[in-house]
Amino acid sequence: MKYFLYAIFFLISFQGQAQDFSAEQQKEIDSLNTLINNSNTPDTALAKAYVELSLILYVSNIDTLISLGLKASNIANEALNTDPDSSTKMVLLKILSDANGNIGYAFNNKGDIPTALKYFHKGLKVDEEIGYKLGIATAVNNLGVIYFNQGDTSKALEYHQKALKLREEIGPKQIAYSLVNLGLIYDLRKDFAKAIEFYEKSLKIHEENENRKGVATNLELMGFTYDKQADYTKAIECYQKSLQINEELGAKVGIASSLGYLGGVYTKLGTENGLALAKKHLQKSLELAQEVGYPSLIIRASKNLSIVYEKKGMGMKALELHKLYTKMKDSINSEATQKSTAQQQAKYEYEKQKVLDDAENDKLLAIEQEKKKKQQILTGATAVGLGLVIVFLIFVFNRLRVT
C-alpha cells in the first residue's frame, strides 16, 4: 500500500484540469477500473483499488482524494464489521488509514482545517492501533504541517522531529520530506543557514531517487530562503529551475507557485522592467491558483499584485487585489480554525489515553479472572483430595470391623 502524501507546507504540486497520463499510468488506471467495475472483486481489493486510483488522478483533480477516499473508507468499514480474520483485518485497517490520511490532506490543501484535522486524527488512531509505522509518521508529519501553517513553530518542530525519527527507521525516501519540513521551520525562525542545510540534504536524496517533483520543491524552497536574504540572483535561479521542472511535469499548482515567487522577486526589484515581469508572472499565478482552488497561492499572488498595481499608480486595482488577499488570509488564520486545532488535539489525547486505560483495565480484569479460575481449580482439587481421604478412611474402618 502506498501511504500517501507528506503535506509539505504549501508546495506539493497539484493540477486542476485533466492531464495526459503516461502509457504506464493509463495502463494502471485501466487495470484499477477493471477491478472496480467487477462485481466479484473482494472488498479488500476493491477498497485498495479506490485508494490507488486516487493517487494517480489527484494530480488532475485533488477532489478525487476525497471522493475515492470516502468510497474506500466505507467499503473498509463495512468489511471490518463482518469480523474478518486477523490477516484481512490488518489489510483493511491499513486501507482505512490511507484513505483517512488522503482525505485529510485534500481538505488541508483546500483550506478546510477542521475537517483535515478530523481525518488526520482518525488515520493516526488506526495507525497506532495496528503499529503502522509509515502511517504514524505521515499522520504526525501532516499535523506538524498544520501547526506550522498557523505559526506554532514549537509544536510543528516537535511533530516533525518525531516524524523524522520514525522515517529514519523506514528509509531515505521518507527522510527527505521530514528534512524539508524541518528546513521550513528553521527558515521561519530566520536560521537561514540551517534551513539551507536541510534543503540541500533533502535535494540530494530526491536527485538520487530521480524524484523530479521533490527536486522542484527543494529548489523552490531554497529560492525562498535566498529571497528572504535579499540574494535575488540566486533566488531567481532556483525559482526558474523549479518552474521549468513543474512545466515539464504539467503540474499547475507547482507552476503557479514558482510563478508567484518569481513575481514576488521582480516586485521587490521595483524597476520598470521588473514590475512588468512581476505583473505577467503574478497574473498567471493567480489565474492558476484560483483555477485549482489553492488558498495559500491565491494569498501570495494577490498580495504581490496589489503592490505592483500600487507602484504603477493603479489604486483601485491595488485595493481590489488587497481585499482578495485579506479575505483568503482570514479564512486560513481565523480564530475558529485555531480553536479547532486545540480541540481536536485534546480530543485525540483523551481518546488515546482512554484506549490505554481500557487496555489496562482489560488486562487487570483478565489477571483477576485468571486468579479466580486458579482458585476455583485449587478449591476443587482440595475438595476432591479430601473426598478421597474420607473414602479411604471409611474403607480402612470397614476392613477393621470385618477383621
mmCIF file of C-alpha atoms in Angstrom:
data_model
loop_
_atom_site.group_PDB
_atom_site.id
_atom_site.type_symbol
_atom_site.label_atom_id
_atom_site.label_comp_id
_atom_site.label_asym_id
_atom_site.label_seq_id
_atom_site.Cartn_x
_atom_site.Cartn_y
_atom_site.Cartn_z
ATOM 1 C CA MET A 1 0.000 0.000 0.000
ATOM 2 C CA LYS A 2 1.415 3.383 -0.981
ATOM 3 C CA TYR A 3 0.570 5.528 2.012
ATOM 4 C CA PHE A 4 0.097 8.951 0.576
ATOM 5 C CA LEU A 5 1.497 12.317 0.991
ATOM 6 C CA TYR A 6 3.895 14.238 3.017
ATOM 7 C CA ALA A 7 1.974 17.513 3.163
ATOM 8 C CA ILE A 8 4.857 19.892 2.638
ATOM 9 C CA PHE A 9 3.572 23.271 3.803
ATOM 10 C CA PHE A 10 2.450 24.965 0.603
ATOM 11 C CA LEU A 11 4.397 23.413 -2.225
ATOM 12 C CA ILE A 12 3.193 19.968 -3.242
ATOM 13 C CA SER A 13 2.059 20.260 -6.836
ATOM 14 C CA PHE A 14 -1.499 19.618 -7.983
ATOM 15 C CA GLN A 15 -3.373 20.372 -11.150
ATOM 16 C CA GLY A 16 -6.923 21.496 -11.622
ATOM 17 C CA GLN A 17 -7.714 20.108 -15.060
ATOM 18 C CA ALA A 18 -7.389 16.779 -16.783
ATOM 19 C CA GLN A 19 -3.902 15.928 -17.973
ATOM 20 C CA ASP A 20 -2.384 13.440 -20.381
ATOM 21 C CA PHE A 21 -1.234 10.397 -18.447
ATOM 22 C CA SER A 22 1.770 8.352 -19.445
ATOM 23 C CA ALA A 23 1.201 4.972 -21.088
ATOM 24 C CA GLU A 24 2.188 3.261 -17.841
ATOM 25 C CA GLN A 25 -0.201 5.402 -15.791
ATOM 26 C CA GLN A 26 -3.046 4.837 -18.232
ATOM 27 C CA LYS A 27 -2.430 1.106 -18.088
ATOM 28 C CA GLU A 28 -2.666 1.199 -14.297
ATOM 29 C CA ILE A 29 -5.820 3.341 -14.450
ATOM 30 C CA ASP A 30 -7.459 0.830 -16.801
ATOM 31 C CA SER A 31 -6.425 -2.067 -14.571
ATOM 32 C CA LEU A 32 -7.839 -0.403 -11.458
ATOM 33 C CA ASN A 33 -11.090 0.491 -13.224
ATOM 34 C CA THR A 34 -11.459 -3.144 -14.277
ATOM 35 C CA LEU A 35 -11.216 -4.200 -10.624
ATOM 36 C CA ILE A 36 -13.664 -1.523 -9.526
ATOM 37 C CA ASN A 37 -16.245 -2.431 -12.168
ATOM 38 C CA ASN A 38 -16.052 -6.165 -11.468
ATOM 39 C CA SER A 39 -18.852 -7.174 -9.079
ATOM 40 C CA ASN A 40 -16.803 -10.179 -7.957
ATOM 41 C CA THR A 41 -13.851 -8.123 -6.720
ATOM 42 C CA PRO A 42 -13.265 -8.821 -2.982
ATOM 43 C CA ASP A 43 -13.787 -5.914 -0.595
ATOM 44 C CA THR A 44 -10.094 -5.611 0.267
ATOM 45 C CA ALA A 45 -9.052 -5.408 -3.389
ATOM 46 C CA LEU A 46 -11.904 -3.021 -4.202
ATOM 47 C CA ALA A 47 -11.107 -0.599 -1.374
ATOM 48 C CA LYS A 48 -7.414 -0.713 -2.221
ATOM 49 C CA ALA A 49 -8.184 -0.045 -5.893
ATOM 50 C CA TYR A 50 -10.059 3.147 -4.995
ATOM 51 C CA VAL A 51 -7.101 4.393 -2.928
ATOM 52 C CA GLU A 52 -4.573 3.515 -5.638
ATOM 53 C CA LEU A 53 -6.692 5.188 -8.325
ATOM 54 C CA SER A 54 -6.943 8.382 -6.284
ATOM 55 C CA LEU A 55 -3.131 8.537 -6.075
ATOM 56 C CA ILE A 56 -2.969 8.772 -9.863
ATOM 57 C CA LEU A 57 -5.969 11.013 -10.531
ATOM 58 C CA TYR A 58 -5.367 13.587 -7.776
ATOM 59 C CA VAL A 59 -2.849 15.446 -9.942
ATOM 60 C CA SER A 60 -5.744 16.298 -12.260
ATOM 61 C CA ASN A 61 -8.290 16.964 -9.525
ATOM 62 C CA ILE A 62 -7.488 16.947 -5.814
ATOM 63 C CA ASP A 63 -11.155 16.247 -5.020
ATOM 64 C CA THR A 64 -10.625 12.659 -6.206
ATOM 65 C CA LEU A 65 -8.726 12.077 -2.972
ATOM 66 C CA ILE A 66 -11.933 12.873 -1.121
ATOM 67 C CA SER A 67 -14.498 11.093 -3.292
ATOM 68 C CA LEU A 68 -12.464 7.931 -3.871
ATOM 69 C CA GLY A 69 -11.087 8.003 -0.338
ATOM 70 C CA LEU A 70 -14.608 8.042 1.108
ATOM 71 C CA LYS A 71 -15.592 5.083 -1.085
ATOM 72 C CA ALA A 72 -12.549 3.134 0.091
ATOM 73 C CA SER A 73 -13.274 4.085 3.704
ATOM 74 C CA ASN A 74 -16.916 2.978 3.511
ATOM 75 C CA ILE A 75 -16.001 -0.358 1.956
ATOM 76 C CA ALA A 76 -13.268 -0.995 4.539
ATOM 77 C CA ASN A 77 -15.543 -0.124 7.472
ATOM 78 C CA GLU A 78 -18.351 -2.378 6.207
ATOM 79 C CA ALA A 79 -15.905 -5.243 5.711
ATOM 80 C CA LEU A 80 -14.465 -4.742 9.202
ATOM 81 C CA ASN A 81 -17.977 -5.075 10.645
ATOM 82 C CA THR A 82 -18.167 -8.634 9.285
ATOM 83 C CA ASP A 83 -15.475 -9.783 11.770
ATOM 84 C CA PRO A 84 -12.821 -10.826 9.195
ATOM 85 C CA ASP A 85 -9.791 -12.963 10.037
ATOM 86 C CA SER A 86 -6.759 -11.219 11.523
ATOM 87 C CA SER A 87 -4.823 -11.034 8.246
ATOM 88 C CA THR A 88 -7.724 -9.495 6.316
ATOM 89 C CA LYS A 89 -8.474 -7.137 9.194
ATOM 90 C CA MET A 90 -4.911 -5.795 9.110
ATOM 91 C CA VAL A 91 -5.140 -5.106 5.366
ATOM 92 C CA LEU A 92 -8.480 -3.339 5.762
ATOM 93 C CA LEU A 93 -7.217 -1.175 8.619
ATOM 94 C CA LYS A 94 -4.210 -0.091 6.543
ATOM 95 C CA ILE A 95 -6.514 0.838 3.678
ATOM 96 C CA LEU A 96 -8.711 2.774 6.109
ATOM 97 C CA SER A 97 -5.642 4.593 7.417
ATOM 98 C CA ASP A 98 -4.520 5.509 3.899
ATOM 99 C CA ALA A 99 -7.969 6.735 2.922
ATOM 100 C CA ASN A 100 -8.316 8.916 6.028
ATOM 101 C CA GLY A 101 -4.864 10.400 5.525
ATOM 102 C CA ASN A 102 -5.555 11.222 1.888
ATOM 103 C CA ILE A 103 -8.924 12.812 2.662
ATOM 104 C CA GLY A 104 -7.354 14.902 5.413
ATOM 105 C CA TYR A 105 -4.584 16.013 3.074
ATOM 106 C CA ALA A 106 -7.078 17.117 0.428
ATOM 107 C CA PHE A 107 -9.173 19.125 2.932
ATOM 108 C CA ASN A 108 -5.981 20.689 4.341
ATOM 109 C CA ASN A 109 -4.946 21.921 0.909
ATOM 110 C CA LYS A 110 -8.444 23.222 0.254
ATOM 111 C CA GLY A 111 -8.244 25.289 3.445
ATOM 112 C CA ASP A 112 -10.780 23.249 5.472
ATOM 113 C CA ILE A 113 -8.519 22.808 8.506
ATOM 114 C CA PRO A 114 -11.125 21.415 10.960
ATOM 115 C CA THR A 115 -12.085 18.617 8.576
ATOM 116 C CA ALA A 116 -8.439 17.947 7.749
ATOM 117 C CA LEU A 117 -7.625 17.557 11.446
ATOM 118 C CA LYS A 118 -10.572 15.227 11.915
ATOM 119 C CA TYR A 119 -9.324 12.832 9.246
ATOM 120 C CA PHE A 120 -5.650 13.097 10.212
ATOM 121 C CA HIS A 121 -6.519 12.108 13.779
ATOM 122 C CA LYS A 122 -8.782 9.287 12.587
ATOM 123 C CA GLY A 123 -5.940 7.974 10.474
ATOM 124 C CA LEU A 124 -3.411 8.317 13.286
ATOM 125 C CA LYS A 125 -5.675 6.445 15.689
ATOM 126 C CA VAL A 126 -5.859 3.493 13.295
ATOM 127 C CA ASP A 127 -2.106 3.622 12.616
ATOM 128 C CA GLU A 128 -1.269 3.413 16.311
ATOM 129 C CA GLU A 129 -3.786 0.631 16.834
ATOM 130 C CA ILE A 130 -2.051 -1.597 14.293
ATOM 131 C CA GLY A 131 1.504 -0.298 14.736
ATOM 132 C CA TYR A 132 1.621 1.028 11.150
ATOM 133 C CA LYS A 133 4.895 2.974 11.382
ATOM 134 C CA LEU A 134 4.738 4.642 7.962
ATOM 135 C CA GLY A 135 1.163 5.722 8.599
ATOM 136 C CA ILE A 136 2.057 7.125 12.028
ATOM 137 C CA ALA A 137 4.992 9.060 10.555
ATOM 138 C CA THR A 138 2.861 10.569 7.806
ATOM 139 C CA ALA A 139 -0.022 11.476 10.113
ATOM 140 C CA VAL A 140 2.346 13.057 12.643
ATOM 141 C CA ASN A 141 4.015 14.972 9.807
ATOM 142 C CA ASN A 142 0.700 16.269 8.491
ATOM 143 C CA LEU A 143 -0.292 17.503 11.945
ATOM 144 C CA GLY A 144 3.063 19.268 12.148
ATOM 145 C CA VAL A 145 2.288 20.988 8.853
ATOM 146 C CA ILE A 146 -0.970 22.386 10.211
ATOM 147 C CA TYR A 147 0.733 23.770 13.322
ATOM 148 C CA PHE A 148 3.425 25.270 11.094
ATOM 149 C CA ASN A 149 0.865 26.959 8.873
ATOM 150 C CA GLN A 150 -0.650 28.523 11.990
ATOM 151 C CA GLY A 151 2.734 29.837 13.147
ATOM 152 C CA ASP A 152 3.202 27.452 16.079
ATOM 153 C CA THR A 153 6.812 26.526 15.243
ATOM 154 C CA SER A 154 7.472 24.866 18.612
ATOM 155 C CA LYS A 155 4.623 22.409 18.154
ATOM 156 C CA ALA A 156 5.498 21.954 14.492
ATOM 157 C CA LEU A 157 9.132 21.209 15.358
ATOM 158 C CA GLU A 158 8.022 18.651 17.937
ATOM 159 C CA TYR A 159 5.866 16.791 15.404
ATOM 160 C CA HIS A 160 8.407 16.943 12.559
ATOM 161 C CA GLN A 161 11.279 15.718 14.728
ATOM 162 C CA LYS A 162 9.087 12.799 15.774
ATOM 163 C CA ALA A 163 8.222 12.152 12.132
ATOM 164 C CA LEU A 164 11.916 12.242 11.134
ATOM 165 C CA LYS A 165 12.825 9.737 13.851
ATOM 166 C CA LEU A 166 10.122 7.362 12.626
ATOM 167 C CA ARG A 167 11.118 7.815 8.994
ATOM 168 C CA GLU A 168 14.781 7.132 9.699
ATOM 169 C CA GLU A 169 13.641 3.630 10.616
ATOM 170 C CA ILE A 170 11.748 3.305 7.322
ATOM 171 C CA GLY A 171 14.095 4.540 4.594
ATOM 172 C CA PRO A 172 15.801 7.525 2.895
ATOM 173 C CA LYS A 173 12.891 8.375 0.595
ATOM 174 C CA GLN A 174 10.778 9.145 3.631
ATOM 175 C CA ILE A 175 13.517 11.124 5.373
ATOM 176 C CA ALA A 176 13.668 13.648 2.531
ATOM 177 C CA TYR A 177 10.220 15.048 3.298
ATOM 178 C CA SER A 178 10.878 15.451 7.009
ATOM 179 C CA LEU A 179 14.125 17.252 6.211
ATOM 180 C CA VAL A 180 12.184 19.712 4.052
ATOM 181 C CA ASN A 181 9.656 20.409 6.781
ATOM 182 C CA LEU A 182 12.382 20.947 9.364
ATOM 183 C CA GLY A 183 14.075 23.319 6.932
ATOM 184 C CA LEU A 184 10.855 25.315 6.697
ATOM 185 C CA ILE A 185 10.710 25.682 10.473
ATOM 186 C CA TYR A 186 14.295 26.963 10.685
ATOM 187 C CA ASP A 187 13.610 29.306 7.793
ATOM 188 C CA LEU A 188 10.644 30.752 9.662
ATOM 189 C CA ARG A 189 12.885 31.196 12.686
ATOM 190 C CA LYS A 190 15.366 33.067 10.442
ATOM 191 C CA ASP A 191 18.070 30.452 10.888
ATOM 192 C CA PHE A 192 18.686 30.502 7.146
ATOM 193 C CA ALA A 193 21.955 28.566 7.145
ATOM 194 C CA LYS A 194 20.243 25.694 8.990
ATOM 195 C CA ALA A 195 17.304 25.828 6.598
ATOM 196 C CA ILE A 196 19.551 25.597 3.504
ATOM 197 C CA GLU A 197 21.405 22.706 5.143
ATOM 198 C CA PHE A 198 18.170 20.698 5.492
ATOM 199 C CA TYR A 199 17.014 21.598 1.970
ATOM 200 C CA GLU A 200 20.295 20.508 0.413
ATOM 201 C CA LYS A 201 20.185 17.166 2.235
ATOM 202 C CA SER A 202 16.645 16.608 1.011
ATOM 203 C CA LEU A 203 17.541 17.717 -2.538
ATOM 204 C CA LYS A 204 20.371 15.192 -2.687
ATOM 205 C CA ILE A 205 18.039 12.336 -1.700
ATOM 206 C CA HIS A 206 15.453 13.357 -4.312
ATOM 207 C CA GLU A 207 18.109 13.638 -7.036
ATOM 208 C CA GLU A 208 19.476 10.196 -6.165
ATOM 209 C CA ASN A 209 15.973 8.753 -6.412
ATOM 210 C CA GLU A 210 15.120 10.742 -9.577
ATOM 211 C CA ASN A 211 12.154 12.329 -7.827
ATOM 212 C CA ARG A 212 11.669 15.383 -10.048
ATOM 213 C CA LYS A 213 8.738 16.710 -8.063
ATOM 214 C CA GLY A 214 10.862 16.570 -4.921
ATOM 215 C CA VAL A 215 13.723 18.308 -6.728
ATOM 216 C CA ALA A 216 11.379 21.092 -7.890
ATOM 217 C CA THR A 217 10.075 21.553 -4.351
ATOM 218 C CA ASN A 218 13.547 21.781 -2.825
ATOM 219 C CA LEU A 219 14.743 24.245 -5.455
ATOM 220 C CA GLU A 220 11.745 26.466 -4.778
ATOM 221 C CA LEU A 221 12.337 26.346 -1.044
ATOM 222 C CA MET A 222 15.992 27.214 -1.465
ATOM 223 C CA GLY A 223 14.950 30.103 -3.682
ATOM 224 C CA PHE A 224 12.519 31.213 -0.992
ATOM 225 C CA THR A 225 15.300 31.296 1.608
ATOM 226 C CA TYR A 226 17.691 33.196 -0.687
ATOM 227 C CA ASP A 227 14.805 35.552 -1.444
ATOM 228 C CA LYS A 228 14.368 36.341 2.256
ATOM 229 C CA GLN A 229 18.071 37.159 2.490
ATOM 230 C CA ALA A 230 17.732 39.549 -0.485
ATOM 231 C CA ASP A 231 20.010 37.338 -2.588
ATOM 232 C CA TYR A 232 17.698 37.811 -5.567
ATOM 233 C CA THR A 233 20.088 36.422 -8.188
ATOM 234 C CA LYS A 234 20.241 33.005 -6.500
ATOM 235 C CA ALA A 235 16.532 33.160 -5.715
ATOM 236 C CA ILE A 236 15.552 33.768 -9.359
ATOM 237 C CA GLU A 237 17.887 30.991 -10.485
ATOM 238 C CA CYS A 238 16.261 28.471 -8.126
ATOM 239 C CA TYR A 239 12.719 29.568 -8.986
ATOM 240 C CA GLN A 240 13.336 29.344 -12.734
ATOM 241 C CA LYS A 241 14.751 25.818 -12.419
ATOM 242 C CA SER A 242 11.753 24.819 -10.324
ATOM 243 C CA LEU A 243 9.348 26.400 -12.832
ATOM 244 C CA GLN A 244 10.951 24.508 -15.699
ATOM 245 C CA ILE A 245 10.560 21.149 -13.933
ATOM 246 C CA ASN A 246 6.940 21.890 -12.970
ATOM 247 C CA GLU A 247 6.121 22.845 -16.556
ATOM 248 C CA GLU A 248 7.683 19.607 -17.796
ATOM 249 C CA LEU A 249 5.627 17.687 -15.224
ATOM 250 C CA GLY A 250 2.472 19.600 -16.183
ATOM 251 C CA ALA A 251 1.882 20.427 -12.505
ATOM 252 C CA LYS A 252 -0.371 23.501 -12.472
ATOM 253 C CA VAL A 253 -0.071 24.304 -8.782
ATOM 254 C CA GLY A 254 3.687 23.846 -8.960
ATOM 255 C CA ILE A 255 3.739 26.226 -11.919
ATOM 256 C CA ALA A 256 1.514 28.709 -10.067
ATOM 257 C CA SER A 257 3.794 28.537 -7.028
ATOM 258 C CA SER A 258 7.037 29.122 -8.964
ATOM 259 C CA LEU A 259 5.438 31.938 -10.966
ATOM 260 C CA GLY A 260 4.218 33.524 -7.747
ATOM 261 C CA TYR A 261 7.666 33.501 -6.199
ATOM 262 C CA LEU A 262 9.310 34.845 -9.342
ATOM 263 C CA GLY A 263 6.696 37.588 -9.451
ATOM 264 C CA GLY A 264 7.467 38.423 -5.843
ATOM 265 C CA VAL A 265 11.199 38.835 -6.553
ATOM 266 C CA TYR A 266 10.549 41.038 -9.580
ATOM 267 C CA THR A 267 8.174 43.143 -7.471
ATOM 268 C CA LYS A 268 10.948 43.746 -4.935
ATOM 269 C CA LEU A 269 13.365 44.802 -7.664
ATOM 270 C CA GLY A 270 10.954 47.657 -8.390
ATOM 271 C CA THR A 271 12.370 48.596 -11.806
ATOM 272 C CA GLU A 272 10.052 49.272 -14.734
ATOM 273 C CA ASN A 273 11.067 46.026 -16.373
ATOM 274 C CA GLY A 274 10.852 44.229 -13.036
ATOM 275 C CA LEU A 275 7.285 45.405 -12.437
ATOM 276 C CA ALA A 276 6.275 44.356 -15.945
ATOM 277 C CA LEU A 277 7.679 40.865 -15.352
ATOM 278 C CA ALA A 278 6.095 40.772 -11.899
ATOM 279 C CA LYS A 279 2.640 41.608 -13.283
ATOM 280 C CA LYS A 280 2.972 38.960 -16.012
ATOM 281 C CA HIS A 281 4.069 36.197 -13.630
ATOM 282 C CA LEU A 282 1.650 37.081 -10.828
ATOM 283 C CA GLN A 283 -1.438 37.328 -13.025
ATOM 284 C CA LYS A 284 -0.752 33.871 -14.408
ATOM 285 C CA SER A 285 -0.060 32.541 -10.917
ATOM 286 C CA LEU A 286 -3.339 33.967 -9.599
ATOM 287 C CA GLU A 287 -5.336 32.516 -12.501
ATOM 288 C CA LEU A 288 -3.920 29.047 -11.927
ATOM 289 C CA ALA A 289 -4.307 29.281 -8.132
ATOM 290 C CA GLN A 290 -7.981 30.236 -8.456
ATOM 291 C CA GLU A 291 -8.496 27.539 -11.063
ATOM 292 C CA VAL A 292 -7.323 24.803 -8.705
ATOM 293 C CA GLY A 293 -8.667 26.469 -5.553
ATOM 294 C CA TYR A 294 -5.370 26.764 -3.686
ATOM 295 C CA PRO A 295 -5.710 29.374 -0.874
ATOM 296 C CA SER A 296 -2.029 29.938 0.002
ATOM 297 C CA LEU A 297 -1.113 30.617 -3.627
ATOM 298 C CA ILE A 298 -4.046 32.994 -4.055
ATOM 299 C CA ILE A 299 -2.840 34.866 -0.961
ATOM 300 C CA ARG A 300 0.694 35.260 -2.284
ATOM 301 C CA ALA A 301 -0.262 36.268 -5.822
ATOM 302 C CA SER A 302 -2.979 38.724 -4.776
ATOM 303 C CA LYS A 303 -0.747 40.399 -2.177
ATOM 304 C CA ASN A 304 2.127 40.983 -4.591
ATOM 305 C CA LEU A 305 -0.180 42.028 -7.427
ATOM 306 C CA SER A 306 -1.677 44.626 -5.104
ATOM 307 C CA ILE A 307 1.818 46.013 -4.509
ATOM 308 C CA VAL A 308 2.579 46.034 -8.230
ATOM 309 C CA TYR A 309 -0.601 47.945 -9.078
ATOM 310 C CA GLU A 310 0.073 50.415 -6.282
ATOM 311 C CA LYS A 311 3.575 51.087 -7.613
ATOM 312 C CA LYS A 312 2.109 51.588 -11.086
ATOM 313 C CA GLY A 313 -0.375 54.118 -9.719
ATOM 314 C CA MET A 314 -3.457 51.914 -10.224
ATOM 315 C CA GLY A 315 -5.061 52.463 -6.813
ATOM 316 C CA MET A 316 -8.474 50.871 -7.433
ATOM 317 C CA LYS A 317 -6.949 47.710 -8.868
ATOM 318 C CA ALA A 318 -4.496 47.566 -5.973
ATOM 319 C CA LEU A 319 -7.392 47.844 -3.488
ATOM 320 C CA GLU A 320 -9.325 45.083 -5.233
ATOM 321 C CA LEU A 321 -6.388 42.678 -5.001
ATOM 322 C CA HIS A 322 -5.686 43.654 -1.392
ATOM 323 C CA LYS A 323 -9.273 42.800 -0.437
ATOM 324 C CA LEU A 324 -8.876 39.367 -2.030
ATOM 325 C CA TYR A 325 -5.626 38.860 -0.130
ATOM 326 C CA THR A 326 -7.260 39.810 3.194
ATOM 327 C CA LYS A 327 -10.267 37.570 2.593
ATOM 328 C CA MET A 328 -8.176 34.495 1.814
ATOM 329 C CA LYS A 329 -5.761 35.116 4.676
ATOM 330 C CA ASP A 330 -8.590 35.475 7.199
ATOM 331 C CA SER A 331 -10.141 32.213 6.013
ATOM 332 C CA ILE A 332 -6.956 30.333 6.907
ATOM 333 C CA ASN A 333 -5.939 32.114 10.088
ATOM 334 C CA SER A 334 -9.335 32.558 11.681
ATOM 335 C CA GLU A 335 -9.669 32.157 15.432
ATOM 336 C CA ALA A 336 -12.216 29.403 14.901
ATOM 337 C CA THR A 337 -9.668 27.373 12.965
ATOM 338 C CA GLN A 338 -7.044 27.732 15.691
ATOM 339 C CA LYS A 339 -9.554 26.724 18.365
ATOM 340 C CA SER A 340 -10.471 23.683 16.298
ATOM 341 C CA THR A 341 -6.819 22.607 16.268
ATOM 342 C CA ALA A 342 -6.621 22.704 20.069
ATOM 343 C CA GLN A 343 -9.965 20.941 20.457
ATOM 344 C CA GLN A 344 -9.020 18.169 18.055
ATOM 345 C CA GLN A 345 -5.664 17.709 19.812
ATOM 346 C CA ALA A 346 -7.328 17.497 23.216
ATOM 347 C CA LYS A 347 -9.891 15.046 21.870
ATOM 348 C CA TYR A 348 -7.161 12.894 20.389
ATOM 349 C CA GLU A 349 -5.121 12.828 23.606
ATOM 350 C CA TYR A 350 -8.237 11.936 25.593
ATOM 351 C CA GLU A 351 -9.220 9.146 23.216
ATOM 352 C CA LYS A 352 -5.661 7.839 23.147
ATOM 353 C CA GLN A 353 -5.472 7.777 26.947
ATOM 354 C CA LYS A 354 -8.898 6.155 27.121
ATOM 355 C CA VAL A 355 -7.705 3.387 24.828
ATOM 356 C CA LEU A 356 -4.683 2.867 27.079
ATOM 357 C CA ASP A 357 -6.841 2.938 30.199
ATOM 358 C CA ASP A 358 -9.335 0.498 28.697
ATOM 359 C CA ALA A 359 -6.500 -1.802 27.694
ATOM 360 C CA GLU A 360 -5.052 -1.643 31.194
ATOM 361 C CA ASN A 361 -8.442 -2.335 32.733
ATOM 362 C CA ASP A 362 -8.938 -5.287 30.407
ATOM 363 C CA LYS A 363 -5.516 -6.574 31.387
ATOM 364 C CA LEU A 364 -6.263 -6.253 35.111
ATOM 365 C CA LEU A 365 -9.642 -7.898 34.627
ATOM 366 C CA ALA A 366 -8.044 -10.789 32.769
ATOM 367 C CA ILE A 367 -5.491 -11.222 35.549
ATOM 368 C CA GLU A 368 -8.252 -11.184 38.170
ATOM 369 C CA GLN A 369 -10.307 -13.709 36.221
ATOM 370 C CA GLU A 370 -7.244 -15.919 35.860
ATOM 371 C CA LYS A 371 -6.674 -15.751 39.631
ATOM 372 C CA LYS A 372 -10.293 -16.726 40.285
ATOM 373 C CA LYS A 373 -10.004 -19.586 37.822
ATOM 374 C CA LYS A 374 -6.862 -20.890 39.512
ATOM 375 C CA GLN A 375 -8.521 -20.521 42.914
ATOM 376 C CA GLN A 376 -11.525 -22.499 41.692
ATOM 377 C CA ILE A 377 -9.254 -25.226 40.376
ATOM 378 C CA LEU A 378 -7.338 -25.300 43.654
ATOM 379 C CA THR A 379 -10.546 -25.415 45.691
ATOM 380 C CA GLY A 380 -11.904 -28.209 43.510
ATOM 381 C CA ALA A 381 -8.701 -30.163 43.774
ATOM 382 C CA THR A 382 -8.696 -29.766 47.536
ATOM 383 C CA ALA A 383 -12.300 -30.966 47.753
ATOM 384 C CA VAL A 384 -11.530 -33.996 45.596
ATOM 385 C CA GLY A 385 -8.482 -34.748 47.724
ATOM 386 C CA LEU A 386 -10.464 -34.550 50.937
ATOM 387 C CA GLY A 387 -13.156 -36.748 49.430
ATOM 388 C CA LEU A 388 -10.614 -39.397 48.526
ATOM 389 C CA VAL A 389 -9.173 -39.288 52.054
ATOM 390 C CA ILE A 390 -12.635 -39.772 53.567
ATOM 391 C CA VAL A 391 -13.359 -42.685 51.235
ATOM 392 C CA PHE A 392 -10.036 -44.245 52.131
ATOM 393 C CA LEU A 393 -10.688 -43.850 55.864
ATOM 394 C CA ILE A 394 -14.145 -45.399 55.538
ATOM 395 C CA PHE A 395 -12.645 -48.298 53.597
ATOM 396 C CA VAL A 396 -9.956 -48.901 56.253
ATOM 397 C CA PHE A 397 -12.521 -48.632 59.073
ATOM 398 C CA ASN A 398 -14.792 -51.190 57.429
ATOM 399 C CA ARG A 399 -11.921 -53.653 56.960
ATOM 400 C CA LEU A 400 -11.028 -53.326 60.615
ATOM 401 C CA ARG A 401 -14.606 -54.075 61.585
ATOM 402 C CA VAL A 402 -14.707 -57.178 59.361
ATOM 403 C CA THR A 403 -11.421 -58.431 60.801
#
